[in-house]
Amino acid sequence: MMGNDNMQPNTQPCDTLLLRETASQTAGPYVHIGLALAAAGNPTRDEEIWNEMAKDDAEGEHIEVVGTVIDGNGDLVRDAFIEAWQADSQGIYQREFDLEKPFNSFGRTATTFEHGSEWTLKTIKPGPVAVDAIDQEHGAIDDKDSYLASERSAKVMAPHISLSIFARGINIHLQTRLYFEDETEANAQCPVLSRIESQARRQTLIAKREETDGRARYRLNIRLQGDDETVFFDF
Amino acid sequence: MKDSTRRFVERDRNWHPPPYAPGYKTSVARSPRQTLVSMQHPTISELTGPDFRELRMGVHDNDLLMNFTQGSGLPVGERMILFGRVVDQFGKPVPHSLVEMWQANAGGRYRHRNDNYLAPLDPNFGGVGRCLTDEQGWYSFRTIKPGPYPWSNDVNSWRPSHIHVSVMGPAISTRLITQMYFEGDPLIPKCPIVHTLNDPDAVETMIGRLDMAHSNPMDSLAYRFDLVVRGELQTYFENQ
């Protein structure tokens, strides 16, 4: 049927029917005044989204995750802002952000203008996560015996924390993952880690374990460029 | 038998600024040289994200005229409303999404320990706001128009007036931070950070438009800035 030109979808390439995403711009050197108030030296509001993802009563192994961000010259990036997203100790994402809860899956941190310029997260070690957990959450898989469902659910990701890195000079945020060095077996089987062709490059995502005052601390330095450049993902 | 998987429209990385954009000098040493590792099958870790409906906001969190006032003082500058809608690429509103913004004061100075520009701080202006979008994806802030300011890039580089805007969207995959510029500002085409974008149409997505209909007579002008985040798809398979 011929209709009004504007109403006839088959006459246009499908791409033109989609809105274009708003373009990204750098978060700039003063990102802290908007997203990390204390780091800017400014008063904070009653509730801020920050780096204490786990309170004392959160279930699981309490850990500290720390690191630096290093540029292509080997210099510390002192104005980086980082967002973290991880499962709880049972491997479940707690989507409702609520500071009353013992654990939140989402956290924020920043490198600092002083000292070693480390970012820090106080959290619990995440559990392994089933690749297809998203389908179950959406209540979508109603045929557990289907080939597709069973094939996908066989895959389990090693414990990991997803990190997004923003800073002056970063035009669109960089997305990476942090894995744990003491999860050798799980790491070897992780379907996402295995997507990285170079064995050597996989190592750039593995945080090293340190013991401090009886508390486990994992360290991952994020290298934006050059030797041992961190793996960044597109998804 | 139906099996569905959440998925987002692929991010067009030629539309966004490339990481390495030498006209913006700081990007040179802060951009990866290796290629991104593409995930053809993003997992729950990418396809979910935080829900901020339980985050308790202050009454003036989206009102920059009031949220840093010392006593009864108001900030200096052109009073304005910044408002718009968060939608996805299919035009579907994104409700309950956290929108955060930060900006310089009317003189072009940020309330940040590292900003040493000559223009003075305004004792009544902090420069930060946040709110959640409503059921239809709308957000709004009350603020003053930020001033342009010089920065060290080329010998004489100036940032056009801009407001940094951060939106979470439904998942980690839709996360976006951008800057809103003001329609008609002659500094926009001179800005090295704007020029990190290759496509002039992409620059248009960052322009706030003067909206007289939503301005308040004898009070403040309004600028409308709609944010488009990646479109959410459901794919369906017939399993038999």
Coordinates of C-alpha atoms in Angstrom, one line a residue:
Chain A
M1 CA 0.0 0.0 0.0
M2 CA 1.3 3.4 -0.9
G3 CA 0.8 6.0 1.8
N4 CA 2.1 9.4 2.9
D5 CA 5.9 9.4 2.2
N6 CA 6.7 10.2 5.8
M7 CA 4.6 7.3 7.1
Q8 CA 6.0 4.6 4.8
P9 CA 8.7 3.0 6.9
N10 CA 10.1 0.6 4.2
T11 CA 11.3 3.6 2.2
Q12 CA 13.9 4.6 4.7
P13 CA 17.1 2.9 5.9
C14 CA 16.3 1.5 9.4
D15 CA 19.2 3.5 10.9
T16 CA 17.4 6.7 10.2
L17 CA 14.4 5.6 12.4
L18 CA 16.7 5.5 15.4
L19 CA 17.6 8.5 17.5
R20 CA 21.3 9.1 17.8
E21 CA 22.8 8.7 21.3
T22 CA 23.9 12.0 22.9
A23 CA 27.6 12.4 22.3
S24 CA 30.1 11.9 25.1
Q25 CA 32.4 14.6 26.4
T26 CA 35.2 14.4 28.9
A27 CA 34.2 14.6 32.6
G28 CA 37.0 17.2 32.9
P29 CA 39.3 18.1 35.7
Y30 CA 36.5 19.2 38.0
V31 CA 34.3 16.1 37.9
H32 CA 34.7 15.9 41.6
I33 CA 32.5 18.9 42.3
G34 CA 29.6 17.0 40.7
L35 CA 30.2 13.3 41.5
A36 CA 32.8 13.2 44.3
L37 CA 32.2 16.2 46.5
A38 CA 34.6 15.4 49.3
A39 CA 37.4 15.0 46.8
A40 CA 36.8 18.5 45.5
G41 CA 37.1 19.8 49.1
N42 CA 33.4 20.6 49.2
P43 CA 30.7 19.9 51.8
T44 CA 28.8 16.7 51.2
R45 CA 25.1 16.1 51.1
D46 CA 23.2 13.8 53.5
E47 CA 23.5 10.9 51.1
E48 CA 26.4 10.5 48.7
I49 CA 27.3 7.6 46.4
W50 CA 30.9 6.8 47.5
N51 CA 33.4 4.1 48.1
E52 CA 32.1 2.2 51.1
M53 CA 30.1 -0.4 49.3
A54 CA 30.1 -2.8 52.2
K55 CA 29.3 -2.0 55.9
D56 CA 30.7 -4.1 58.7
D57 CA 27.6 -6.4 58.7
A58 CA 27.7 -7.2 55.0
E59 CA 28.0 -10.9 54.3
G60 CA 31.1 -12.2 52.7
E61 CA 34.9 -11.6 52.8
H62 CA 35.5 -7.9 53.5
I63 CA 38.2 -6.6 51.3
E64 CA 39.8 -3.3 50.2
V65 CA 40.5 -2.8 46.5
V66 CA 43.1 -0.1 45.7
G67 CA 45.1 1.1 42.8
T68 CA 46.4 3.9 40.8
V69 CA 45.7 5.2 37.3
I70 CA 48.8 5.8 35.1
D71 CA 49.1 7.6 31.8
G72 CA 51.2 6.9 28.7
N73 CA 54.1 8.9 30.2
G74 CA 54.1 6.8 33.3
D75 CA 52.7 9.6 35.4
L76 CA 49.9 9.3 37.9
V77 CA 46.5 10.4 36.8
R78 CA 45.5 12.4 39.9
D79 CA 42.1 13.5 38.7
A80 CA 40.5 10.2 37.7
F81 CA 37.0 9.3 38.8
I82 CA 36.0 5.6 38.8
E83 CA 32.6 3.8 39.1
A84 CA 32.4 0.2 40.3
W85 CA 29.6 -2.4 39.7
Q86 CA 29.9 -5.9 41.2
A87 CA 27.8 -8.8 42.5
D88 CA 27.5 -9.6 46.2
S89 CA 29.2 -12.6 47.8
Q90 CA 26.5 -14.9 46.4
G91 CA 27.0 -13.7 42.9
I92 CA 23.9 -11.5 42.9
Y93 CA 23.7 -7.9 41.7
Q94 CA 21.9 -5.8 44.3
R95 CA 20.4 -3.3 42.0
E96 CA 18.5 -1.2 44.5
F97 CA 21.0 1.4 45.8
D98 CA 20.2 2.1 49.4
L99 CA 22.7 3.4 51.9
E100 CA 20.7 1.6 54.7
K101 CA 21.6 -1.8 53.3
P102 CA 24.8 -3.6 54.4
F103 CA 26.0 -3.9 50.8
N104 CA 25.5 -2.0 47.6
S105 CA 26.6 -3.3 44.2
F106 CA 27.4 0.2 43.0
G107 CA 30.2 2.4 44.3
R108 CA 32.4 5.4 43.3
T109 CA 35.9 6.4 44.0
A110 CA 38.6 8.7 42.7
T111 CA 42.4 9.0 42.7
T112 CA 43.7 11.8 44.9
F113 CA 45.7 14.9 44.6
E114 CA 48.0 13.8 47.4
H115 CA 50.5 11.0 48.2
G116 CA 50.4 8.0 46.0
S117 CA 47.1 9.1 44.4
E118 CA 45.3 5.8 45.0
W119 CA 41.7 5.1 44.5
T120 CA 40.1 2.8 47.1
L121 CA 36.9 0.7 47.5
K122 CA 35.8 -0.9 50.7
T123 CA 33.7 -3.8 49.6
I124 CA 33.2 -7.6 49.9
K125 CA 34.7 -10.1 47.5
P126 CA 32.1 -10.8 44.8
G127 CA 30.9 -14.4 44.1
P128 CA 31.1 -16.0 40.7
V129 CA 28.2 -14.9 38.4
A130 CA 26.3 -17.0 35.8
V131 CA 26.5 -15.4 32.4
D132 CA 22.8 -15.8 31.8
A133 CA 21.6 -14.5 35.1
I134 CA 20.2 -11.6 33.2
D135 CA 17.7 -13.8 31.5
Q136 CA 16.5 -15.3 34.7
E137 CA 16.1 -11.9 36.3
H138 CA 13.9 -10.8 33.5
G139 CA 11.9 -13.9 33.9
A140 CA 12.4 -14.7 30.3
I141 CA 13.6 -18.2 30.2
D142 CA 10.6 -20.5 30.5
D143 CA 12.2 -23.5 28.9
K144 CA 15.1 -24.6 31.0
D145 CA 15.7 -27.6 28.8
S146 CA 16.1 -25.7 25.6
Y147 CA 19.5 -25.9 24.0
L148 CA 20.1 -22.2 24.2
A149 CA 19.3 -21.9 27.9
S150 CA 21.4 -24.9 29.0
E151 CA 24.3 -23.9 26.8
R152 CA 24.4 -20.4 28.2
S153 CA 23.8 -21.3 31.9
A154 CA 26.8 -23.6 31.8
K155 CA 29.0 -20.5 31.7
V156 CA 30.0 -18.9 34.9
M157 CA 32.1 -15.8 35.2
A158 CA 35.0 -15.6 37.7
P159 CA 34.4 -13.1 40.5
H160 CA 35.0 -9.6 39.1
I161 CA 34.3 -5.9 39.5
S162 CA 33.3 -3.9 36.5
L163 CA 35.1 -0.5 36.5
S164 CA 34.4 2.7 34.4
I165 CA 37.1 5.3 34.3
F166 CA 36.5 9.0 33.7
A167 CA 39.0 11.8 33.7
R168 CA 40.2 15.0 32.0
G169 CA 41.6 13.8 28.7
I170 CA 39.3 10.8 28.5
N171 CA 36.7 11.6 25.8
I172 CA 34.5 8.7 26.5
H173 CA 34.8 6.6 29.6
L174 CA 36.9 3.5 29.6
Q175 CA 35.4 0.2 30.7
T176 CA 37.4 -2.6 32.3
R177 CA 37.1 -5.4 34.8
L178 CA 39.0 -6.3 37.9
Y179 CA 39.7 -10.0 38.6
F180 CA 41.3 -11.6 41.6
E181 CA 44.7 -13.3 41.5
D182 CA 43.7 -16.1 44.0
E183 CA 40.9 -17.3 41.7
T184 CA 43.2 -19.0 39.3
E185 CA 40.8 -21.8 38.3
A186 CA 37.8 -19.6 37.9
N187 CA 39.8 -17.1 36.0
A188 CA 41.0 -19.8 33.6
Q189 CA 37.4 -20.7 32.8
C190 CA 35.9 -17.3 32.7
P191 CA 34.2 -16.8 29.3
V192 CA 34.9 -13.0 29.3
L193 CA 38.5 -13.2 30.4
S194 CA 38.9 -15.8 27.7
R195 CA 37.7 -13.4 25.1
I196 CA 41.0 -11.6 25.4
E197 CA 43.3 -13.3 22.9
S198 CA 46.6 -12.3 24.4
Q199 CA 47.4 -14.3 27.6
A200 CA 49.7 -11.5 28.6
R201 CA 47.1 -8.9 28.3
R202 CA 44.7 -10.9 30.5
Q203 CA 47.1 -10.3 33.3
T204 CA 46.4 -6.5 33.2
L205 CA 43.0 -7.2 34.8
I206 CA 44.2 -9.4 37.6
A207 CA 44.5 -7.7 41.0
K208 CA 47.3 -8.8 43.3
R209 CA 46.5 -9.8 46.9
E210 CA 48.2 -8.2 49.8
E211 CA 47.5 -8.8 53.5
T212 CA 47.3 -5.8 55.8
D213 CA 46.2 -6.0 59.4
G214 CA 44.4 -9.2 58.8
R215 CA 42.3 -7.7 56.1
A216 CA 42.7 -8.7 52.4
R217 CA 43.6 -5.9 50.0
Y218 CA 43.7 -6.3 46.3
R219 CA 45.7 -4.0 44.1
L220 CA 45.2 -3.1 40.5
N221 CA 47.0 -0.3 38.7
I222 CA 45.1 0.8 35.6
R223 CA 47.4 1.8 32.7
L224 CA 45.7 3.9 30.2
Q225 CA 48.4 3.5 27.5
G226 CA 51.8 1.9 26.7
D227 CA 53.5 -1.1 28.3
D228 CA 51.1 -3.3 30.1
E229 CA 48.2 -1.2 28.9
T230 CA 45.0 -2.3 30.6
V231 CA 42.4 -4.2 28.6
F232 CA 39.3 -2.0 27.9
F233 CA 36.1 -3.4 26.7
D234 CA 33.4 -2.4 24.3
F235 CA 29.9 -3.9 24.9
Chain B
M1 CA 8.3 -21.2 23.5
K2 CA 9.8 -17.8 24.0
D3 CA 13.3 -16.9 25.2
S4 CA 14.3 -13.3 25.4
T5 CA 17.6 -11.5 26.2
R6 CA 18.1 -7.9 27.1
R7 CA 20.3 -6.1 24.7
F8 CA 21.2 -2.5 23.8
V9 CA 21.8 -1.0 20.4
E10 CA 25.5 -1.0 19.6
R11 CA 27.3 2.1 20.6
D12 CA 28.6 3.9 17.5
R13 CA 32.2 4.8 18.4
N14 CA 32.6 6.9 15.3
W15 CA 29.8 9.1 16.5
H16 CA 31.4 9.6 19.9
P17 CA 34.8 11.4 20.2
P18 CA 37.7 9.1 19.6
P19 CA 39.9 8.5 22.7
Y20 CA 42.9 10.0 20.9
A21 CA 42.1 13.5 19.7
P22 CA 45.4 15.4 19.6
G23 CA 43.7 18.9 19.3
Y24 CA 42.7 18.2 22.9
K25 CA 46.2 17.8 24.2
T26 CA 45.5 15.9 27.4
S27 CA 43.9 13.1 25.4
V28 CA 47.2 12.2 23.8
A29 CA 48.8 10.5 26.9
R30 CA 45.4 9.3 28.3
S31 CA 44.1 7.3 25.4
P32 CA 44.7 3.6 24.9
R33 CA 46.8 2.5 21.9
Q34 CA 45.4 -1.1 21.9
T35 CA 42.0 -1.8 20.5
L36 CA 39.0 -2.2 22.7
V37 CA 38.0 -5.9 23.3
S38 CA 34.5 -6.2 22.0
M39 CA 31.9 -8.4 23.8
Q40 CA 29.5 -9.7 21.3
H41 CA 27.5 -11.2 24.2
P42 CA 27.5 -8.7 27.1
T43 CA 26.6 -10.3 30.4
I44 CA 24.5 -9.4 33.4
S45 CA 27.5 -7.3 34.5
E46 CA 27.0 -5.0 31.6
L47 CA 23.3 -5.3 31.1
T48 CA 22.2 -4.2 34.6
G49 CA 22.9 -1.2 36.7
P50 CA 22.0 0.6 39.9
D51 CA 18.4 1.8 40.7
F52 CA 18.6 5.0 42.7
R53 CA 15.0 5.4 43.8
E54 CA 16.0 4.8 47.4
L55 CA 18.7 7.4 47.4
R56 CA 17.5 10.2 49.7
M57 CA 17.9 13.6 48.0
G58 CA 17.8 16.9 49.7
V59 CA 14.9 19.3 48.9
H60 CA 17.3 21.7 47.0
D61 CA 19.5 19.1 45.3
N62 CA 18.2 20.2 41.9
D63 CA 18.0 23.9 42.8
L64 CA 21.5 25.5 42.5
L65 CA 20.0 28.9 43.3
M66 CA 19.2 27.6 46.8
N67 CA 21.5 24.6 47.6
F68 CA 24.6 26.6 48.5
T69 CA 23.0 29.8 49.7
Q70 CA 24.6 31.5 52.8
G71 CA 21.6 32.8 54.6
S72 CA 19.3 34.5 52.2
G73 CA 21.9 35.4 49.5
L74 CA 21.3 34.3 45.9
P75 CA 24.1 33.5 43.4
V76 CA 25.2 36.1 40.9
G77 CA 24.3 35.5 37.3
E78 CA 21.6 34.9 34.7
R79 CA 18.9 32.8 36.4
M80 CA 17.9 29.8 34.2
I81 CA 16.0 26.5 34.1
L82 CA 17.8 23.5 32.6
F83 CA 15.3 20.8 31.8
G84 CA 14.7 18.0 29.4
R85 CA 13.8 14.4 28.9
V86 CA 15.9 11.3 29.0
V87 CA 14.8 8.9 26.3
D88 CA 16.4 5.9 24.6
Q89 CA 17.2 5.6 20.9
F90 CA 13.7 4.3 20.2
G91 CA 12.2 7.4 21.9
K92 CA 11.1 5.5 25.0
P93 CA 11.3 7.6 28.2
V94 CA 13.8 6.5 30.8
P95 CA 12.1 6.9 34.2
H96 CA 13.8 7.0 37.6
S97 CA 17.2 7.6 36.1
L98 CA 19.8 9.6 38.1
V99 CA 20.8 12.8 36.3
E100 CA 23.7 14.8 37.9
M101 CA 25.2 18.1 36.8
W102 CA 28.0 20.4 37.7
Q103 CA 29.2 23.7 36.4
A104 CA 31.3 26.9 36.9
N105 CA 29.7 30.0 38.4
A106 CA 28.7 33.1 36.4
G107 CA 32.4 34.2 36.3
G108 CA 33.6 30.9 34.9
R109 CA 35.1 29.7 38.2
Y110 CA 34.5 26.2 39.7
R111 CA 34.2 25.6 43.4
H112 CA 37.1 23.1 43.3
R113 CA 40.4 23.2 45.2
N114 CA 42.4 23.0 41.9
D115 CA 40.6 25.9 40.1
N116 CA 42.7 29.0 40.5
Y117 CA 41.1 31.2 37.8
L118 CA 41.1 35.0 38.5
A119 CA 37.3 35.1 38.6
P120 CA 36.1 35.0 42.2
L121 CA 34.1 32.2 43.9
D122 CA 30.5 33.1 44.5
P123 CA 29.8 32.6 48.2
N124 CA 26.2 31.6 47.3
F125 CA 27.0 29.1 44.6
G126 CA 28.2 25.6 44.8
G127 CA 27.7 24.4 41.3
V128 CA 26.3 20.9 41.7
G129 CA 22.9 19.4 41.3
R130 CA 21.1 16.0 41.0
C131 CA 17.7 14.6 40.5
L132 CA 15.8 11.5 39.3
T133 CA 13.8 11.5 36.1
D134 CA 10.1 11.2 36.6
E135 CA 7.8 8.5 35.1
Q136 CA 8.0 10.2 31.7
G137 CA 11.7 10.7 31.8
W138 CA 11.7 14.4 32.6
Y139 CA 14.3 16.1 34.7
S140 CA 14.8 19.8 35.7
F141 CA 17.3 22.0 37.5
R142 CA 17.2 25.7 38.5
T143 CA 20.6 27.4 38.2
I144 CA 22.5 30.3 36.8
K145 CA 24.2 30.4 33.4
P146 CA 27.9 29.5 33.8
G147 CA 30.5 31.8 32.3
P148 CA 33.2 30.9 29.8
Y149 CA 36.7 30.5 31.1
P150 CA 40.3 30.2 29.7
W151 CA 42.2 26.9 30.0
S152 CA 45.7 25.7 29.0
N153 CA 45.5 23.8 25.8
D154 CA 46.4 26.1 22.9
V155 CA 48.0 29.6 23.7
N156 CA 44.5 31.1 24.1
S157 CA 41.8 28.5 24.5
W158 CA 38.5 29.2 26.1
R159 CA 35.7 26.9 27.1
P160 CA 32.3 27.9 25.9
S161 CA 29.7 28.2 28.7
H162 CA 28.8 24.6 29.5
I163 CA 27.1 22.4 32.1
H164 CA 28.5 18.9 32.7
V165 CA 25.6 16.4 32.6
S166 CA 25.9 12.8 33.8
V167 CA 23.1 10.2 33.3
M168 CA 23.1 6.5 34.3
G169 CA 20.2 5.2 32.2
P170 CA 18.9 1.6 32.7
A171 CA 22.3 -0.2 32.8
I172 CA 26.1 0.2 33.0
S173 CA 25.9 -0.1 29.2
T174 CA 24.0 3.1 28.9
R175 CA 26.2 5.2 31.2
L176 CA 27.0 8.6 29.7
I177 CA 28.7 11.8 30.7
T178 CA 28.5 14.8 28.4
Q179 CA 28.5 18.6 28.4
M180 CA 25.6 20.8 27.4
Y181 CA 26.5 23.9 25.4
F182 CA 24.3 26.9 24.8
E183 CA 22.6 27.5 21.5
G184 CA 24.4 30.2 19.5
D185 CA 27.5 30.5 21.6
P186 CA 30.3 31.7 19.3
L187 CA 32.9 29.9 21.4
I188 CA 31.5 26.4 20.5
P189 CA 33.1 26.1 17.1
K190 CA 36.4 27.3 18.6
C191 CA 36.6 24.7 21.4
P192 CA 39.2 21.9 21.2
I193 CA 37.0 19.7 23.4
V194 CA 34.0 20.1 21.1
H195 CA 36.3 19.4 18.2
T196 CA 37.1 16.0 19.6
L197 CA 33.9 15.0 17.7
N198 CA 34.3 14.3 14.0
D199 CA 30.6 14.7 13.1
P200 CA 28.9 18.1 13.3
D201 CA 25.6 16.3 13.8
A202 CA 27.0 14.7 16.9
V203 CA 27.8 18.2 18.2
E204 CA 24.2 19.2 17.8
T205 CA 23.2 16.5 20.3
M206 CA 25.0 18.5 23.0
I207 CA 23.4 21.9 22.4
G208 CA 20.8 23.1 24.9
R209 CA 18.0 25.1 23.1
L210 CA 16.5 28.3 24.4
D211 CA 12.9 27.5 25.1
M212 CA 10.8 30.7 25.6
A213 CA 7.6 28.7 26.3
H214 CA 9.1 27.2 29.4
S215 CA 10.8 30.4 30.6
N216 CA 9.3 32.1 33.6
P217 CA 8.4 35.8 32.8
M218 CA 10.3 38.2 35.0
D219 CA 12.3 35.4 36.5
S220 CA 14.4 33.0 34.4
L221 CA 15.0 31.8 30.8
A222 CA 14.8 28.1 30.1
Y223 CA 17.1 25.8 28.1
R224 CA 15.9 22.4 27.0
F225 CA 18.4 19.6 26.8
D226 CA 17.1 16.1 25.9
L227 CA 19.4 13.2 26.6
V228 CA 19.3 10.1 24.4
V229 CA 20.8 6.9 25.8
R230 CA 21.3 3.6 24.0
G231 CA 18.1 1.9 22.9
E232 CA 17.0 -1.2 24.8
L233 CA 16.0 -4.2 22.6
Q234 CA 14.3 -7.4 23.4
T235 CA 15.1 -10.2 21.0
Y236 CA 12.8 -13.1 20.6
F237 CA 13.5 -16.6 19.5
E238 CA 11.0 -19.2 18.7
N239 CA 12.7 -22.3 20.1
Q240 CA 10.6 -24.8 18.3

